[in-house]
PDB file of C-alpha atoms in Angstrom:
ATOM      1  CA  UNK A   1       0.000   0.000   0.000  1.00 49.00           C
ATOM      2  CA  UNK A   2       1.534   3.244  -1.110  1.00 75.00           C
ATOM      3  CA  UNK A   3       1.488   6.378   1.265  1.00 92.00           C
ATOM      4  CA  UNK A   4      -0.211   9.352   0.716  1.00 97.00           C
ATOM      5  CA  UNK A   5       2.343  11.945  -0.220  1.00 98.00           C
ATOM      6  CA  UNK A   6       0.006  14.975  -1.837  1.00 99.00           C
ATOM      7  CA  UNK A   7      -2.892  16.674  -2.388  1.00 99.00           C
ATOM      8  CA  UNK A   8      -3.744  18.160  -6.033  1.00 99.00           C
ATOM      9  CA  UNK A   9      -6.591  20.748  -5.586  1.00 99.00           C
ATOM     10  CA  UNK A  10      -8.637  22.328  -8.759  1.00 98.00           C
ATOM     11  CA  UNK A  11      -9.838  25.456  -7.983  1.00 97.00           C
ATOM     12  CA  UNK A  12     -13.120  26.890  -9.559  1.00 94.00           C
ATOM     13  CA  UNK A  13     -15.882  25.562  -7.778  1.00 94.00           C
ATOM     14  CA  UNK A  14     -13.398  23.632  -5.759  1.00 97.00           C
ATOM     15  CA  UNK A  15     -12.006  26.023  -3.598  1.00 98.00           C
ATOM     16  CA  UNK A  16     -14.231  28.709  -4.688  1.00 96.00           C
ATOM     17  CA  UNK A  17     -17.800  29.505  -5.996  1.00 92.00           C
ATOM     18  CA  UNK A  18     -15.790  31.761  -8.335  1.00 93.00           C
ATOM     19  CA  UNK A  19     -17.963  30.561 -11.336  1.00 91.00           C
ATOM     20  CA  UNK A  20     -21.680  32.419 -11.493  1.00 90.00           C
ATOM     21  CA  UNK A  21     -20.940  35.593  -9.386  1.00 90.00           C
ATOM     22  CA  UNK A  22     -17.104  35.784 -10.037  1.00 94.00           C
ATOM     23  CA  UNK A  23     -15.990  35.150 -13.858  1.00 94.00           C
ATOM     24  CA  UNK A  24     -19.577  35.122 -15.447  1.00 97.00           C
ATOM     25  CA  UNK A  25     -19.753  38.841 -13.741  1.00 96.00           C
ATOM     26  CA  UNK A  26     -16.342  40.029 -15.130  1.00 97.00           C
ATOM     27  CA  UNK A  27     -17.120  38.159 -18.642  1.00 98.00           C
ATOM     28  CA  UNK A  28     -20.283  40.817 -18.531  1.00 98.00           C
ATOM     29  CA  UNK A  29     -18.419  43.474 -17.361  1.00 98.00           C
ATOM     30  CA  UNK A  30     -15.542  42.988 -20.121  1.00 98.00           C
ATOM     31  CA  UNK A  31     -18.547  42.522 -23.071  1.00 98.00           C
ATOM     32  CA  UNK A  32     -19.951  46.412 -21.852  1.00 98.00           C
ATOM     33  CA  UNK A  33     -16.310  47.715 -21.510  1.00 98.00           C
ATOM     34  CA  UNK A  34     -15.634  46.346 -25.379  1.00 96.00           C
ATOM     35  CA  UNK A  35     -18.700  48.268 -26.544  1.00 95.00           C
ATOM     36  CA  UNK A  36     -20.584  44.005 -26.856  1.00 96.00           C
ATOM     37  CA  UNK A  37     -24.255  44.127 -26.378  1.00 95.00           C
ATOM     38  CA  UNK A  38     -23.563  40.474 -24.654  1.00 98.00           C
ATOM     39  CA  UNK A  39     -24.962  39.090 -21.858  1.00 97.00           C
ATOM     40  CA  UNK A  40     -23.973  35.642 -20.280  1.00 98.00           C
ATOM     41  CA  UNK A  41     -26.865  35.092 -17.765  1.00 97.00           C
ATOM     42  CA  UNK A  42     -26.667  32.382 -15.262  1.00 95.00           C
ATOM     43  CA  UNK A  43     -28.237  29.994 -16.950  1.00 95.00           C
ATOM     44  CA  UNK A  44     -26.157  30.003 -20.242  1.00 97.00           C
ATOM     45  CA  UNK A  45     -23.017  30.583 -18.202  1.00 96.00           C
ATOM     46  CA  UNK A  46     -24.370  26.794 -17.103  1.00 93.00           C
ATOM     47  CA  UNK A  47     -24.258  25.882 -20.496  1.00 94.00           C
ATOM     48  CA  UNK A  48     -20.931  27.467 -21.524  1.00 96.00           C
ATOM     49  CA  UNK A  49     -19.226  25.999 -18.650  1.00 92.00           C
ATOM     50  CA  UNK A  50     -18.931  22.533 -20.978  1.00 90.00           C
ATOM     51  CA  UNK A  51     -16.110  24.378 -22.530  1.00 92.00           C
ATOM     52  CA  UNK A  52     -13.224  24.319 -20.709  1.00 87.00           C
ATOM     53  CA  UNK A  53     -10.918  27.940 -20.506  1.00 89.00           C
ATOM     54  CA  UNK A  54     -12.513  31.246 -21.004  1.00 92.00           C
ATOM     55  CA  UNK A  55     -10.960  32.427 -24.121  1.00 94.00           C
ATOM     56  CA  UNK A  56     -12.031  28.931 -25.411  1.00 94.00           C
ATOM     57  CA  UNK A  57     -14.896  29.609 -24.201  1.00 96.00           C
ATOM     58  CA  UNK A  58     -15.447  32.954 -25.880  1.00 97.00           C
ATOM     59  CA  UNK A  59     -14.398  31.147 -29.530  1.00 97.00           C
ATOM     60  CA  UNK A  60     -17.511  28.848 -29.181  1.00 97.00           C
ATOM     61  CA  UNK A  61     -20.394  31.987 -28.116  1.00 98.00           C
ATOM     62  CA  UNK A  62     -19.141  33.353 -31.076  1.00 97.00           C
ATOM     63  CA  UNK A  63     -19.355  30.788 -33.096  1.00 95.00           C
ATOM     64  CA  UNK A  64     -22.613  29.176 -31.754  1.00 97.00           C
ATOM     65  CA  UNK A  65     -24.725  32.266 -30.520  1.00 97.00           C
ATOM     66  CA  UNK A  66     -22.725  35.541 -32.398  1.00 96.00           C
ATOM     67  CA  UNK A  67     -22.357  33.604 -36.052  1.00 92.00           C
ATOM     68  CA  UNK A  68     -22.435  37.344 -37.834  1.00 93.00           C
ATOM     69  CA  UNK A  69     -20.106  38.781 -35.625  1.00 94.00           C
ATOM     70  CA  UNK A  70     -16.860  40.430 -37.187  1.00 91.00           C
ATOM     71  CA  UNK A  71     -14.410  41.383 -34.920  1.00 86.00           C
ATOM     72  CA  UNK A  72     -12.532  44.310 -35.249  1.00 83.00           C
ATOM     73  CA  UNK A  73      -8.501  42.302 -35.551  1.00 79.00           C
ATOM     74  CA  UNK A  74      -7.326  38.931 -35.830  1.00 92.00           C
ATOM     75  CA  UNK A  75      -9.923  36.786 -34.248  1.00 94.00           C
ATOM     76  CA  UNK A  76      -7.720  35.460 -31.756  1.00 95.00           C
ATOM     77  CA  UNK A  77      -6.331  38.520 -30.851  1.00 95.00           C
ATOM     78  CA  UNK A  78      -9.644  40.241 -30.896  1.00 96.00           C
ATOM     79  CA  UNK A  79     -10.200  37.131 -28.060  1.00 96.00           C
ATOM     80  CA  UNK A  80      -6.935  37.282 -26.114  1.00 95.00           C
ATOM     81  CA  UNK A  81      -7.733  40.669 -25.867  1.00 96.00           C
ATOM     82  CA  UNK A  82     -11.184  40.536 -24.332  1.00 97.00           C
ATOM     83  CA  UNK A  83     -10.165  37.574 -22.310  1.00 96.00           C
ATOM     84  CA  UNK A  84      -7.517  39.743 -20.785  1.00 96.00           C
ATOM     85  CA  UNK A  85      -9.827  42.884 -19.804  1.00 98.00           C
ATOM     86  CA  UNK A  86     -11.441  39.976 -18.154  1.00 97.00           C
ATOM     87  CA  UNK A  87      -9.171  38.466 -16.025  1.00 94.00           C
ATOM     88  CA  UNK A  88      -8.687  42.643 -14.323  1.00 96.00           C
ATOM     89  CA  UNK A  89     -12.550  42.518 -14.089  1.00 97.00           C
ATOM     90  CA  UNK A  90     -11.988  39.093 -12.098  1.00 95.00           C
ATOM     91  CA  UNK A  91      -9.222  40.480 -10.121  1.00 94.00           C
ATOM     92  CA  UNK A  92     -11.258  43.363  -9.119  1.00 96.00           C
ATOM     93  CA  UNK A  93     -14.093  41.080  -7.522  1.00 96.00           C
ATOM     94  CA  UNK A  94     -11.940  38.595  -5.541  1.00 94.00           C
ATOM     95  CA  UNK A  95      -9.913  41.722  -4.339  1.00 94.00           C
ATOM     96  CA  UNK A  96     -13.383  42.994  -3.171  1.00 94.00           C
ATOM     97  CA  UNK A  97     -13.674  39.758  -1.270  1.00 92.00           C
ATOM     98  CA  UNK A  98     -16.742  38.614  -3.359  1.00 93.00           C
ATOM     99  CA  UNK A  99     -15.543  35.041  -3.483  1.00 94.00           C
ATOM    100  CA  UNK A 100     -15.177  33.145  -0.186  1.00 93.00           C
ATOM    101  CA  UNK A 101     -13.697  29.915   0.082  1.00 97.00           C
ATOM    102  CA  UNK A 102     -15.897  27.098  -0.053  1.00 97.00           C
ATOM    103  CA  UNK A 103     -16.856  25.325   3.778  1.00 98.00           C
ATOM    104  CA  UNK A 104     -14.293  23.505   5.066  1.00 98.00           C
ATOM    105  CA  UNK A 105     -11.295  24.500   2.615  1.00 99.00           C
ATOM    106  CA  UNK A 106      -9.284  26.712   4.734  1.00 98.00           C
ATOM    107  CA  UNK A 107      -9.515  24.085   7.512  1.00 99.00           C
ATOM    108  CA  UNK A 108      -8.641  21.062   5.342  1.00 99.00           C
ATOM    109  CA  UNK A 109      -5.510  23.445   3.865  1.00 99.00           C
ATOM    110  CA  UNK A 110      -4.513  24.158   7.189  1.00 98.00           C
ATOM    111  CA  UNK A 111      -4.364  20.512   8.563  1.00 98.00           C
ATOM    112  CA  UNK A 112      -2.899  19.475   5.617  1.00 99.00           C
ATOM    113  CA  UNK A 113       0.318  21.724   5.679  1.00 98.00           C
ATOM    114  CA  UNK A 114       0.487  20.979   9.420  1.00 98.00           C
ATOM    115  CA  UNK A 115       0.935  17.223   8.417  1.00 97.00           C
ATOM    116  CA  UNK A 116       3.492  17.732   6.023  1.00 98.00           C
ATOM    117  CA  UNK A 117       1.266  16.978   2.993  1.00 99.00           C
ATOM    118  CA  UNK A 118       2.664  18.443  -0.490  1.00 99.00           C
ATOM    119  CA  UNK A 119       0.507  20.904  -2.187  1.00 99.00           C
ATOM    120  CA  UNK A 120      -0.649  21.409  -5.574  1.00 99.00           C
ATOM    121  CA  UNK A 121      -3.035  22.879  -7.966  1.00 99.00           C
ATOM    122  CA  UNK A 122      -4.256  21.946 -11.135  1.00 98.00           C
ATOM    123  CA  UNK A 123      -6.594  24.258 -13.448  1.00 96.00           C
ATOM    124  CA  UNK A 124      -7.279  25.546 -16.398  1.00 91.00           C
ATOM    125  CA  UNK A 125      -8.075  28.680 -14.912  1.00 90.00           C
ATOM    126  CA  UNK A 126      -5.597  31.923 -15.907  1.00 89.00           C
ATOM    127  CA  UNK A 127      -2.596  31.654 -12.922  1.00 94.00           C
ATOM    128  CA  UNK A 128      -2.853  36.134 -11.925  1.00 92.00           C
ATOM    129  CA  UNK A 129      -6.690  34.602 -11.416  1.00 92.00           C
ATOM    130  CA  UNK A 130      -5.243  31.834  -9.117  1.00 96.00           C
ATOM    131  CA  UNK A 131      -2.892  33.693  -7.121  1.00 96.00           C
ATOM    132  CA  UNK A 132      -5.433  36.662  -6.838  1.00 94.00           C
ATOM    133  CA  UNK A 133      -7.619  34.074  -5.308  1.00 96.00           C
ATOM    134  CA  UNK A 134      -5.512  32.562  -2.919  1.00 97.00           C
ATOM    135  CA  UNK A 135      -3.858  35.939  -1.988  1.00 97.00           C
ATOM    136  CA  UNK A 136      -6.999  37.497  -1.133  1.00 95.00           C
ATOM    137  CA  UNK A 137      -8.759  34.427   0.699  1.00 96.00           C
ATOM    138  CA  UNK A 138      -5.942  32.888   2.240  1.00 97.00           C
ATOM    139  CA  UNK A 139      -3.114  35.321   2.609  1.00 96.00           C
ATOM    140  CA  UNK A 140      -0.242  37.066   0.918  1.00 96.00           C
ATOM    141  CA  UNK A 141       2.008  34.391   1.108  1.00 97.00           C
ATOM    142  CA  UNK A 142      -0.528  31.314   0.450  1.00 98.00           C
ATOM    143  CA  UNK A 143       0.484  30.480  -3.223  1.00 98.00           C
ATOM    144  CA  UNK A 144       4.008  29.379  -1.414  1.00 98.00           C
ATOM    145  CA  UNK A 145       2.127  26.986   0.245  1.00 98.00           C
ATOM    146  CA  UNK A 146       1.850  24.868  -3.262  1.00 99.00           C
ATOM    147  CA  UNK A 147       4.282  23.413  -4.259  1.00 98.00           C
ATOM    148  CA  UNK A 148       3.367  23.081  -8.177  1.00 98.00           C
ATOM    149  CA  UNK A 149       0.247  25.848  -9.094  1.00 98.00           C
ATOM    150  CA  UNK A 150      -0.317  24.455 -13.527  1.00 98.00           C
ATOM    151  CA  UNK A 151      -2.527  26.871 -14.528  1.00 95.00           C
ATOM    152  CA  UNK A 152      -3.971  28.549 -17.643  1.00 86.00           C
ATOM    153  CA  UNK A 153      -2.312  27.527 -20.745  1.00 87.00           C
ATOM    154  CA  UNK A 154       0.813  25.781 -19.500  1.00 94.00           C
ATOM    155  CA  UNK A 155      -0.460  22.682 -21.109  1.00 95.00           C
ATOM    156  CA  UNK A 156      -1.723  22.749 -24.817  1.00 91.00           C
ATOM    157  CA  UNK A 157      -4.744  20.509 -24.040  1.00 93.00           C
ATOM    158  CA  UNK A 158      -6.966  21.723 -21.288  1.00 92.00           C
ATOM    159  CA  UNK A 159      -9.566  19.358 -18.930  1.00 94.00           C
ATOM    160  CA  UNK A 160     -11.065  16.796 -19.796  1.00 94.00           C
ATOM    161  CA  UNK A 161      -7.867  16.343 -20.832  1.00 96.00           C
ATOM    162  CA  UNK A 162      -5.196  14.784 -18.526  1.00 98.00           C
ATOM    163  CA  UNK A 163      -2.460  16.671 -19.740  1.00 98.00           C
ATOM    164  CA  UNK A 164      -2.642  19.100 -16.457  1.00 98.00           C
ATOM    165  CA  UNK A 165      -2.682  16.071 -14.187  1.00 98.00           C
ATOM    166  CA  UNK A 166       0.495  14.720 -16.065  1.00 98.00           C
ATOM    167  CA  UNK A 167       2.117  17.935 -15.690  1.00 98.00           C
ATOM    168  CA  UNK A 168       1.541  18.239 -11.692  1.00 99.00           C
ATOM    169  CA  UNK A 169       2.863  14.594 -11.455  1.00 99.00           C
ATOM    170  CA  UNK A 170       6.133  14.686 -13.701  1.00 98.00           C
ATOM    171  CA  UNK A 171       6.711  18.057 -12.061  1.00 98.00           C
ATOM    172  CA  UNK A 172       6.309  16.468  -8.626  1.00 99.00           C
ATOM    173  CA  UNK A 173       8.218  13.300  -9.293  1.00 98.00           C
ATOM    174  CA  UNK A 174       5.091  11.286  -8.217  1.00 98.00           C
ATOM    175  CA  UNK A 175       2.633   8.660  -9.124  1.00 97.00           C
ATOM    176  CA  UNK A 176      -0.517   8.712  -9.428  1.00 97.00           C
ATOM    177  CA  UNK A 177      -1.085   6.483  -6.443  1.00 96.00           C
ATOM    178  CA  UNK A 178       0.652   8.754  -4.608  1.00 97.00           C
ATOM    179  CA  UNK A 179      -1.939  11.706  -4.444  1.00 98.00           C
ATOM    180  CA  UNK A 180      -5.610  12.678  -3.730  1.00 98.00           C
ATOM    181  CA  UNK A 181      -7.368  14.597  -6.123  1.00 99.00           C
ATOM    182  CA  UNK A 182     -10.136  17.269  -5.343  1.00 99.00           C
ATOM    183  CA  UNK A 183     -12.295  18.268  -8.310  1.00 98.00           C
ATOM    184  CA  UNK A 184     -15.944  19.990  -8.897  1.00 97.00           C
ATOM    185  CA  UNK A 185     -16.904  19.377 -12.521  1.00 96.00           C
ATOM    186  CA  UNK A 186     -16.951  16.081 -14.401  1.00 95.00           C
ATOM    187  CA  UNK A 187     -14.534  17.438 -16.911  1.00 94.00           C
ATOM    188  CA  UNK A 188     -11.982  18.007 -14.058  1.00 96.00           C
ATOM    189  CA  UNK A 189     -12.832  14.382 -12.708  1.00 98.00           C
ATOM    190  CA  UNK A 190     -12.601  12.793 -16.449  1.00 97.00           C
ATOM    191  CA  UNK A 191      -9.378  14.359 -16.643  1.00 98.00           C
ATOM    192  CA  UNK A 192      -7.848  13.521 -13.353  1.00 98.00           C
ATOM    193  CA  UNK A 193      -9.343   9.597 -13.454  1.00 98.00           C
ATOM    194  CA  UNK A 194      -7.255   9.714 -17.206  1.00 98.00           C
ATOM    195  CA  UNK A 195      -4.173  10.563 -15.294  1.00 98.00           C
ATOM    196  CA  UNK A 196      -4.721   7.749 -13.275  1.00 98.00           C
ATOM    197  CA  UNK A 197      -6.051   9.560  -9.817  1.00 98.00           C
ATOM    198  CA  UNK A 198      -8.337   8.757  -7.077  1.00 98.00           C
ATOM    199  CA  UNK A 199     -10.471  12.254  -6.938  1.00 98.00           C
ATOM    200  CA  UNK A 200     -12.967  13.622  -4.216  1.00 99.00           C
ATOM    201  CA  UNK A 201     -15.752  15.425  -5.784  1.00 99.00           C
ATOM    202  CA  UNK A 202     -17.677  18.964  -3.744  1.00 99.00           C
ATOM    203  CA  UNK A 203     -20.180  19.661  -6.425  1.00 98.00           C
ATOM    204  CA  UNK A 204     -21.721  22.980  -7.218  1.00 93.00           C
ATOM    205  CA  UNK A 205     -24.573  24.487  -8.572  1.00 90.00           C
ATOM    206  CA  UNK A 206     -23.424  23.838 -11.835  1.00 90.00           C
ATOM    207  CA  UNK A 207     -22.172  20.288 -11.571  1.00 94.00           C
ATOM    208  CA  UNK A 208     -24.639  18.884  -8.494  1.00 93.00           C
ATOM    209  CA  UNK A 209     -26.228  17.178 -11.359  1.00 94.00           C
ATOM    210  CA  UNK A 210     -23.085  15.470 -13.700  1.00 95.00           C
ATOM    211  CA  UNK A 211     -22.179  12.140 -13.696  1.00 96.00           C
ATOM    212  CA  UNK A 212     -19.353  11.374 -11.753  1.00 98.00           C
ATOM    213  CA  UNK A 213     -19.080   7.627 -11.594  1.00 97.00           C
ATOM    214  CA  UNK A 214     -15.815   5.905 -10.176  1.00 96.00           C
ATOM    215  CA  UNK A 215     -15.291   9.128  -7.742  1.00 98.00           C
ATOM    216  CA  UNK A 216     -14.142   7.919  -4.398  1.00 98.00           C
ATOM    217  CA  UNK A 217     -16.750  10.234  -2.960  1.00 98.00           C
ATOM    218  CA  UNK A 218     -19.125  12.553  -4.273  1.00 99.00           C
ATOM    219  CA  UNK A 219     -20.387  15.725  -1.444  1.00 99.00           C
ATOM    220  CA  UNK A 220     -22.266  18.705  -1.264  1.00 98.00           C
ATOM    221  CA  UNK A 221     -18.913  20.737   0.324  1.00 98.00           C
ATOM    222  CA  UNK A 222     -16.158  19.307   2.612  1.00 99.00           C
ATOM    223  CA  UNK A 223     -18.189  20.265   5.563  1.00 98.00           C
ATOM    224  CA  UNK A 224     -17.222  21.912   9.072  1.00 98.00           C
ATOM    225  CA  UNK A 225     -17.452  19.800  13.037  1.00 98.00           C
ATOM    226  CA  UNK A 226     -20.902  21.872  13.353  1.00 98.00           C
ATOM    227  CA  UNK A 227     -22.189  21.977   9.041  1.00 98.00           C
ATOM    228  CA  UNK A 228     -21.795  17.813   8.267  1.00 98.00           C
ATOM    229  CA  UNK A 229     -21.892  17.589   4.557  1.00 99.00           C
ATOM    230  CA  UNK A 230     -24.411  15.628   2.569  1.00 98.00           C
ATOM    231  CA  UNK A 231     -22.501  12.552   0.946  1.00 98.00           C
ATOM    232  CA  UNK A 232     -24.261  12.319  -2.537  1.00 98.00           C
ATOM    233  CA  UNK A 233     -22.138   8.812  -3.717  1.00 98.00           C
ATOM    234  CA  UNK A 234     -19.431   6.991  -2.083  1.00 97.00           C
ATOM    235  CA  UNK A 235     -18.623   5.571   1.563  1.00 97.00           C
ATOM    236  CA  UNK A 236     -17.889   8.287   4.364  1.00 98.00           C
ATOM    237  CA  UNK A 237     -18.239   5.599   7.180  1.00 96.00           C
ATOM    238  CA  UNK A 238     -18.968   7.904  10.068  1.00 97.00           C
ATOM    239  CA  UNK A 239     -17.132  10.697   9.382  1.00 98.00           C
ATOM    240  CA  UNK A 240     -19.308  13.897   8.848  1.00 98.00           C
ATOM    241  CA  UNK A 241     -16.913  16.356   7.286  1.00 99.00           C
ATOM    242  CA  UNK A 242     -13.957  15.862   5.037  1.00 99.00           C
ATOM    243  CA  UNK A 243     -10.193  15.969   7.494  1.00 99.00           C
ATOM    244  CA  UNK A 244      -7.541  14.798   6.828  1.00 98.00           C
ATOM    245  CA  UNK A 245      -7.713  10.825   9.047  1.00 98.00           C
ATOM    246  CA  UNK A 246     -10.676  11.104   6.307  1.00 98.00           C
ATOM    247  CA  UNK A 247      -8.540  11.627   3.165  1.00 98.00           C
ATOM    248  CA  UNK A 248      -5.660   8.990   4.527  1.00 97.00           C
ATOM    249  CA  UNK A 249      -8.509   6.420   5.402  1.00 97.00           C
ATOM    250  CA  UNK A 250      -9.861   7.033   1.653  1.00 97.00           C
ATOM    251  CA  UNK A 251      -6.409   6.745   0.710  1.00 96.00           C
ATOM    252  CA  UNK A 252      -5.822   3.616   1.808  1.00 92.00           C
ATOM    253  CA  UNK A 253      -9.140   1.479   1.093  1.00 89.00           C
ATOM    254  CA  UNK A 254      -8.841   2.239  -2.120  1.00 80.00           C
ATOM    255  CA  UNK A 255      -5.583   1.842  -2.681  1.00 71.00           C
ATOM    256  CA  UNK A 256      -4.462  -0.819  -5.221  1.00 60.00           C
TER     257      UNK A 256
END
């Protein structure tokens, strides 16, 4: 049986609600700023979220919903462009402190690093959005605290791809069977079971209703002592929030 050595978080929706009142607000905010009469409303943010990466993201509402739409340069830098008046827009908010962590992140962080556990993050979100996150919700000096942070582009194939997952684990010099994934979306669990790696799943909003078969548990959030979380699929035993003799004990029953 192999020992835990890390903990590979994702982070929209898995660390953060950033997703309906964080990017979908500064995607708005950018649109009015470019002179766009677009509007991403909650519930076809919902549907957008199937593709992964916002500038990807904006490529297929153009495509799909905007077909006439000529943009003023070079499509993708027309795009990279936008995407990029976004990501202030999203700085902005979490800097405002719009976007708490999810329940029982900060404590699971926390007793992780006092264990010794290694750190890392895996997303496809933009890495001034990740650190602006962490900064603001966990501290100035919090992005030390991972030890690998693959973000944005720094693979060429983004989740439900695997390529992210392979990255975090060649960078680590670990195995698969080494870590415990934490994910929110079944693209991010599609991509981390391709790499190989036994993933927790907090859904949101967005993703309470996805398919997420082969997760080693599925919850409503990692929970707090006095707000037990709701164990949607999978084996808790009697534990009633996610610690860390929880993750280890996970670890090792399903270990192969």
């Amino acid at each position: 049986m192999g020992e835990l050595r890390a903990l590979i978080f994702d982070v929209d929706g898995t660390l953060a609600d950033t997703e309906r009142d964080g990017h979908r607000v500064a995607f708005n905010r950018a649109f009015a700023r470019s002179g766009l009469h677009w509007d991403w409303s909650v519930e076809l943010y919902g549907e957008l979220l199937a593709i992964a990466g916002g500038k990807e993201r904006i490529r297929f509402y153009i495509k799909e919903y905007q077909p006439d739409f000529e943009p003023p340069t070079d499509l993708d830098k027309f795009i990279a462009d936008l995407h990029a008046i976004k990501t202030r827009y999203y700085q902005q908010i979490v800097a405002e402190g719009a976007i708490p962590l999810r329940l029982g992140v900060k404590r699971l962080l926390k007793e992780a690093r006092e264990q010794g556990m290694r750190l890392a993050i895996a997303t496809t979100a933009a890495l001034p959005n990740v650190t602006a996150l962490l900064e603001h919700t966990l501290g100035s000096d919090s992005p030390s605290w991972f030890e690998v942070i693959a973000a944005g582009d720094i693979v060429p194939a983004k989740k439900p791809a695997p390529d992210i997952y392979h990255y975090v684990l060649e960078t680590m010099g670990l195995e698969a069977r080494d870590c415990l994934v934490f994910e929110d979306s079944n693209h991010g669990f599609w991509a981390s079971s391709q790499a190989g790696l036994k993933t927790v799943v907090t859904v949101n909003p967005y993703t309470q209703n996805q398919d997420f078969s082969g997760a080693l548990l599925v919850l409503t959030d990692l929970g707090e002592p006095d707000q037990p979380f709701t164990v949607l699929a999978g084996d808790a035993g009697d534990w009633k929030y996610l610690d860390m003799s929880l993750v280890h004990h996970l670890h090792s029953v399903h270990s192969d």
